Short mmCIF file of C-alpha atoms in Angstrom, two decimals:
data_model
loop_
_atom_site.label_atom_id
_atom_site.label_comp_id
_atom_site.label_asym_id
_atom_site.label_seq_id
_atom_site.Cartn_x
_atom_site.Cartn_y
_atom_site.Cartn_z
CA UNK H 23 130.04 169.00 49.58
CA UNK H 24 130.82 165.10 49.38
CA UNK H 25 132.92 165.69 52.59
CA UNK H 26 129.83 166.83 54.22
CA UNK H 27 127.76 163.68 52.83
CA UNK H 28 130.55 161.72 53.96
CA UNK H 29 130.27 163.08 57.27
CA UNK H 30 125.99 162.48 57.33
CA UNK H 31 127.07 159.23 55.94
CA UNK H 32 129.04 158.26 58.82
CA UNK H 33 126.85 159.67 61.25
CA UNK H 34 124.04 157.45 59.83
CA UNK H 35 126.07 154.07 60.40
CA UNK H 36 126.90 154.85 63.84
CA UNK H 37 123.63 156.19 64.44
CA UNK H 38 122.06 152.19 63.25
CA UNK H 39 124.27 150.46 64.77
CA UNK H 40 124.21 152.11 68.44
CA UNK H 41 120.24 151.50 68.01
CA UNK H 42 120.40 148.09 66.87
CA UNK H 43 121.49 145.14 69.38
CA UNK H 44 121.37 141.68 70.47
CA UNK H 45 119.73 140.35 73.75
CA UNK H 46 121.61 136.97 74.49
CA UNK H 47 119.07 133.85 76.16
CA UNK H 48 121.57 134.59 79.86
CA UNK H 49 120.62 138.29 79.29
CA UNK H 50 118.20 140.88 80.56
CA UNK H 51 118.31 144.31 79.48
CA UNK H 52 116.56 147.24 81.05
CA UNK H 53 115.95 150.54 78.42
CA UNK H 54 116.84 153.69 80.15
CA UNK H 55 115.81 156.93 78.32
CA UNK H 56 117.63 160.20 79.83
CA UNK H 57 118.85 157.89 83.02
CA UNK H 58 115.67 157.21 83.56
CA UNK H 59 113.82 152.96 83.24
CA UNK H 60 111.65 152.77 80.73
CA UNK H 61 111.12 149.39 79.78
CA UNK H 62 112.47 146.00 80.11
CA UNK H 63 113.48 143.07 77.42
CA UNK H 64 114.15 139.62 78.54
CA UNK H 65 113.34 137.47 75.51
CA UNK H 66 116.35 137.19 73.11
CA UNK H 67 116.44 137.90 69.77
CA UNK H 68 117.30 141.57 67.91
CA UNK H 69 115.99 144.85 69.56
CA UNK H 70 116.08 148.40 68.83
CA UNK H 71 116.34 151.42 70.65
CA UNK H 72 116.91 155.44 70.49
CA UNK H 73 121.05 155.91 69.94
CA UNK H 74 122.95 157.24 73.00
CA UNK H 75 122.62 159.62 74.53
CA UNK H 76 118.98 159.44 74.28
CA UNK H 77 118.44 155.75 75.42
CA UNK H 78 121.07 153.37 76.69
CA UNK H 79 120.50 149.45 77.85
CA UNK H 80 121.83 147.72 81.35
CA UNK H 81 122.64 144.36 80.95
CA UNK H 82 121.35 141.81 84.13
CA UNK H 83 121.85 137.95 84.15
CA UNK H 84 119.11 135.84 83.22
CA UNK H 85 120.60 132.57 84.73
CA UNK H 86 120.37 131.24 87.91
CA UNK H 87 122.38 132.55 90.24
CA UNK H 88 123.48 131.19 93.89
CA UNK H 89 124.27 133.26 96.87
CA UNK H 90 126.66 131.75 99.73
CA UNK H 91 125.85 133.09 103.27
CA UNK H 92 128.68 133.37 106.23
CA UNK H 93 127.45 130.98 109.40
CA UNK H 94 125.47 132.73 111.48
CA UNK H 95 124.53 131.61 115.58
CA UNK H 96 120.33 130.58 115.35
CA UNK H 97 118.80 129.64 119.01
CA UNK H 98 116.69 126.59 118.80
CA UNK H 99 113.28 126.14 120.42
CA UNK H 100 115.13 124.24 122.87
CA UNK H 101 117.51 127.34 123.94
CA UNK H 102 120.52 125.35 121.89
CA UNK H 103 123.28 127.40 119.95
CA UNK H 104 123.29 126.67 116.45
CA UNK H 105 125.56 127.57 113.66
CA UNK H 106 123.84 127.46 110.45
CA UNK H 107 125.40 127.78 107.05
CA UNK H 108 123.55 128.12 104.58
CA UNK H 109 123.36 129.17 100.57
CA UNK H 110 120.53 130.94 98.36
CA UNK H 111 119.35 130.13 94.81
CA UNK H 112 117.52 133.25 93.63
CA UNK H 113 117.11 134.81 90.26
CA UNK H 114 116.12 137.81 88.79
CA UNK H 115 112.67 137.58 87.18
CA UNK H 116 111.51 141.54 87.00
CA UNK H 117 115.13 143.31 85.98
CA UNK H 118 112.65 146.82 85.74
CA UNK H 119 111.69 146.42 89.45
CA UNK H 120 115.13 145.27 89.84
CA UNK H 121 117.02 148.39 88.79
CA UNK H 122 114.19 150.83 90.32
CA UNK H 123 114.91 149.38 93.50
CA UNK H 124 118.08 147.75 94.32
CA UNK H 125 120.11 148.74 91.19
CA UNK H 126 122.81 146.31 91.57
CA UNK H 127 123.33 142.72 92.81
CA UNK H 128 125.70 143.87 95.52
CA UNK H 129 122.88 145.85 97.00
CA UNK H 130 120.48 143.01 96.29
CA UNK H 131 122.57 140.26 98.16
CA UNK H 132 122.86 142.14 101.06
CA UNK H 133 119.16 142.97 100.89
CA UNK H 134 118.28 138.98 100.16
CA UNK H 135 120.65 138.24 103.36
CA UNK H 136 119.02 139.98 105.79
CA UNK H 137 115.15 138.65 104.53
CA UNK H 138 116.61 135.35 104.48
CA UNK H 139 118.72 135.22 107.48
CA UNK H 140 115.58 136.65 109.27
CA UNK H 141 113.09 133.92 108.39
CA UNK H 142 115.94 131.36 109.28
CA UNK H 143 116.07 132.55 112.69
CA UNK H 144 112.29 133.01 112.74
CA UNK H 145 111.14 129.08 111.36
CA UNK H 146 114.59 127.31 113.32
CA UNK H 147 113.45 128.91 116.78
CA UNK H 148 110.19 127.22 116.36
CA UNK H 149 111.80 123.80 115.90
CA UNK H 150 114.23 121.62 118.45
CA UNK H 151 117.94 121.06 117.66
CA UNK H 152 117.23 117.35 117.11
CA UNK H 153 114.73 118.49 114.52
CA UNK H 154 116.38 120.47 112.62
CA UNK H 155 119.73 118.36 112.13
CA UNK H 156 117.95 115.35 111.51
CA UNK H 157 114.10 114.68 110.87
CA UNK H 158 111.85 117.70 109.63
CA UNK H 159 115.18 119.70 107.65
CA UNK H 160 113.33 119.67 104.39
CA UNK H 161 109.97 120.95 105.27
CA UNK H 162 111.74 123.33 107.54
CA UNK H 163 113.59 124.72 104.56
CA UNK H 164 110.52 124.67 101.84
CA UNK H 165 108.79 127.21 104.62
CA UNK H 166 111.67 129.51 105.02
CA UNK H 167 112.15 129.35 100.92
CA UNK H 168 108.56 130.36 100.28
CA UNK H 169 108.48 133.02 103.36
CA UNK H 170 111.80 134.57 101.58
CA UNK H 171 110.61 134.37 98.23
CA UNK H 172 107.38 136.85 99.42
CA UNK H 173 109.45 139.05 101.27
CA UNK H 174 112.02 139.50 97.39
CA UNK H 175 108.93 139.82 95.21
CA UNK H 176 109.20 143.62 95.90
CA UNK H 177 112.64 143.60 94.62
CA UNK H 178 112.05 141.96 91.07
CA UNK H 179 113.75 138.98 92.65
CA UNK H 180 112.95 135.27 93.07
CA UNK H 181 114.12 132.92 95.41
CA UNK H 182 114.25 129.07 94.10
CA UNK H 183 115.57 127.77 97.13
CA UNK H 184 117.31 127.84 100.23
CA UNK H 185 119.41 125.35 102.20
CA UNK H 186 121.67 124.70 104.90
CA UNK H 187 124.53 123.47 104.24
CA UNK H 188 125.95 122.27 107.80
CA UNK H 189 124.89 122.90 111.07
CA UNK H 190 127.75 123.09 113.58
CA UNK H 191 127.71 123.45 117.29
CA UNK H 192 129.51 125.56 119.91
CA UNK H 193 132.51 123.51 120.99
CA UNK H 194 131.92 123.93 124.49
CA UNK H 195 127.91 122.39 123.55
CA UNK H 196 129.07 119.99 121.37
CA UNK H 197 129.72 117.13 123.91
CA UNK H 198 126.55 117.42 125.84
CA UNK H 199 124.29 117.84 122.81
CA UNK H 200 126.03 114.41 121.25
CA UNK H 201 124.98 112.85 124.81
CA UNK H 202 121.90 114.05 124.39
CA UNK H 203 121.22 113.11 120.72
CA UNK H 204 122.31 109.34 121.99
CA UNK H 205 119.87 109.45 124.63
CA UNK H 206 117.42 110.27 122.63
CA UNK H 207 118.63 107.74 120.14
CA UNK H 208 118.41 104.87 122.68
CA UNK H 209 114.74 105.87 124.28
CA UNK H 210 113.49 105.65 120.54
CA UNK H 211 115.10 102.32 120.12
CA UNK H 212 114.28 101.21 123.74
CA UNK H 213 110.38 101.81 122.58
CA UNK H 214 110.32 99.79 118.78
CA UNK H 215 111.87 97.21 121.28
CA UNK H 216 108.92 97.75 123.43
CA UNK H 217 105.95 97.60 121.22
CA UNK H 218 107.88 94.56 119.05
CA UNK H 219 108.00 92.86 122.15
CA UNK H 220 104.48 93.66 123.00
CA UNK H 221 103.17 92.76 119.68
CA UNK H 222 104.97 89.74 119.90
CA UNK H 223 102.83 88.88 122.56
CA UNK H 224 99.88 89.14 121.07
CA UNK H 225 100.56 87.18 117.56
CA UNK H 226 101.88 84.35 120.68
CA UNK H 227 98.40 84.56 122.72
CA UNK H 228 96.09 84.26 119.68
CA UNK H 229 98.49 81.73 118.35
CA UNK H 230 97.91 79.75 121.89
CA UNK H 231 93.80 79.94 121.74
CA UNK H 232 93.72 78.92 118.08
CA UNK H 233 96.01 75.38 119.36
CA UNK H 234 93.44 75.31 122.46
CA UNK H 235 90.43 75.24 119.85
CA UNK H 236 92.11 73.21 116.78
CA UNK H 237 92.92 70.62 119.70
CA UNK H 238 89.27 70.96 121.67
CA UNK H 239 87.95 70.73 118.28
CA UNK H 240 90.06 67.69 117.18
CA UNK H 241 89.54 65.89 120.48
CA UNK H 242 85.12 66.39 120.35
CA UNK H 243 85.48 64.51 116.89
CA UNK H 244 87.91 62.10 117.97
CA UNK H 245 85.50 61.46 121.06
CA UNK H 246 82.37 61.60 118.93
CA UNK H 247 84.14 58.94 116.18
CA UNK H 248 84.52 56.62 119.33
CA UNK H 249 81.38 56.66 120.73
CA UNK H 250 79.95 56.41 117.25
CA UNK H 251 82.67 52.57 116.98
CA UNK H 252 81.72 51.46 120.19
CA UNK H 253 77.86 51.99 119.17
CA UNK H 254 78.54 49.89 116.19
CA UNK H 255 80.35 46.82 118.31
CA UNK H 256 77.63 46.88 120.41
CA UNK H 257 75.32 46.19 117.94
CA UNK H 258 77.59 43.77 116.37
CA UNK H 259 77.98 42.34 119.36
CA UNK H 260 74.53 42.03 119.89
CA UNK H 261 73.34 40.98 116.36
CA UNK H 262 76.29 37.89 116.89
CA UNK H 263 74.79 36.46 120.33
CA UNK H 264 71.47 36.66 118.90
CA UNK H 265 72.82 34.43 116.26
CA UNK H 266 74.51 31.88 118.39
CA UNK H 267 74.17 32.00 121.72
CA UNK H 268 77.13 29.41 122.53
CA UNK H 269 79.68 31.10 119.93
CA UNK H 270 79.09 33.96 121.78
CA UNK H 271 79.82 32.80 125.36
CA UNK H 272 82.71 31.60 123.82
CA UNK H 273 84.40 34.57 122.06
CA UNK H 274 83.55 36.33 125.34
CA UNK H 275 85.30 33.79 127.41
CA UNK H 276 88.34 33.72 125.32
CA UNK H 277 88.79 37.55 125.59
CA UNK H 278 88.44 37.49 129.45
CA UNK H 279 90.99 34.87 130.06
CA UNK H 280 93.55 36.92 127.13
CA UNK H 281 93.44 40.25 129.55
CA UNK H 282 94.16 38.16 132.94
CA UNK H 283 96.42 35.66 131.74
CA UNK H 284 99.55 35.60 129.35
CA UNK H 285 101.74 32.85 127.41
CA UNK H 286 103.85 31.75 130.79
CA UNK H 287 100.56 31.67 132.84
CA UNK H 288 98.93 27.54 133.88
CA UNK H 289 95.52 27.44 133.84
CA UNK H 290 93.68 24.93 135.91
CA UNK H 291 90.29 24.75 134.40
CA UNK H 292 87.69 23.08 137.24
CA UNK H 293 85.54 20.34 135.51
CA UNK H 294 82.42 22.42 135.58
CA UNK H 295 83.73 25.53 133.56
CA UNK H 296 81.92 27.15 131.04
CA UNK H 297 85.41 27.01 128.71
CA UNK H 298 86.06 23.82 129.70
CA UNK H 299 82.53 22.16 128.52
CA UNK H 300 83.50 24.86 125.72
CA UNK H 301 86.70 22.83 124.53
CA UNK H 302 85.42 19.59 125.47
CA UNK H 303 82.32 20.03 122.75
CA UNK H 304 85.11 21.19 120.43
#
């Protein structure tokens, strides 16, 4: 008898503790029930199920995981040989849908390969090979990432990214696609030089007409000022002969004979000039 309770006793303890287990935060499980998915647990924390054989748990990652694709050859929009090499970050978000439908990541890499490899060939054939090694990489990749990750949904699987990781060229392209990458180079840099030049031009020409009208304006006032000085002599002038008549003459006199003659010049004055009577009154 307490061989027998012994026995139930034992069977109890292994009975708990094949129903009783952990689910770790970089684990997954799926429940299957006769070999059969029946649910799936991805929070951690302690879980219970039926003992085996009546329910047993596959464990899936819950990290991210990354996927390294060989090169493949990708034709440009401009008929140019590419090799593209490039690697996935995917992760599995539905392990349920997973296991019903891929089973294993083996079968799920090679499914994620093709999808991906597809919508690389499809988005790079739109673009030129100067495009894709150099300007417009990073929207093409967010459109082939987004394309993939619709085309893994059905698979329980999400893809986070994709990227190229080089882009290499047939060796017998590779000379004449550098020469034409430098050409290319050198028309771009030929046209900044261009519209510099041409812009240059312009700041010069409206730099030119403001001069002409700073100088037009500066030369009106300078004129204006002028007239306005000689219109005040003249009155000066006139106000002072008014005065005195003689004084006058004289002062006028005096500046005539300072413009013709200078201080190695003899001046013969006859006895009926107007500066002589002048000096002789003096």
């Amino acid at each position: 008898m307490k061989k027998i309770i012994l026995i139930l006793i034992a069977f109890s303890v292994l009975f708990g503790l094949s129903s009783v287990f952990i689910v770790d935060e970089t684990e997954q499980i799926v429940i299957l029930q006769l070999g059969k998915p029946v649910r799936n647990i991805t929070k951690p924390g302690l879980n219970i199920k039926l003992p085996f054989p009546f329910q047993e748990k596959i464990t899936f990652d819950n990290r991210l995981l990354e996927y390294d694709s060989p090169p493949e050859e990708i034709l440009s929009k401009d008929k140019k040989t590419l090799i593209v090499d490039n690697y996935v970050r995917w992760k599995i978000v539905d392990p349920l849908q997973f296991l019903k439908t891929v089973q294993a990541i083996p079968t799920a890499l090679s499914r994620m390969d093709d999808i991906v490899y597809s919508e690389l060939r499809r988005e790079l054939g739109t673009h030129d090979m100067v495009e894709i090694i150099t300007d417009n990489r990073e929207e093409i990749m967010e459109v082939i990432t987004t394309a993939s990750n619709i085309a893994t949904k059905d698979y329980g699987i999400e893809v986070i990214d994709v990227r190229i990781r080089r882009v290499d060229l047939p060796n017998e392209n590779e000379e004449s696609i550098y020469a034409r990458m430098d050409a290319e180079r050198k028309r771009q840099a030929n046209k900044f030089r261009s519209e510099g030049e041409e812009e240059a031009q312009k700041i010069r020409a409206s730099t030119e007409k403001d001069k002409t009208i700073i100088l037009a304006d500066s030369y009106k006032q300078a004129e204006r000022i002028r007239g306005e000085g000689d219109a005040i002599a003249v009155d000066v002038y006139a106000k002072s002969y008014s005065a005195d008549t003689k004084f006058y003459e004289f002062v006028r006199t005096l500046d005539t004979y300072k413009k013709i003659i200078d201080d190695k010049t003899t001046l013969v004055l006859p006895s009926n000039s107007g500066l002589f009577k002048l000096l002789l009154e003096k």
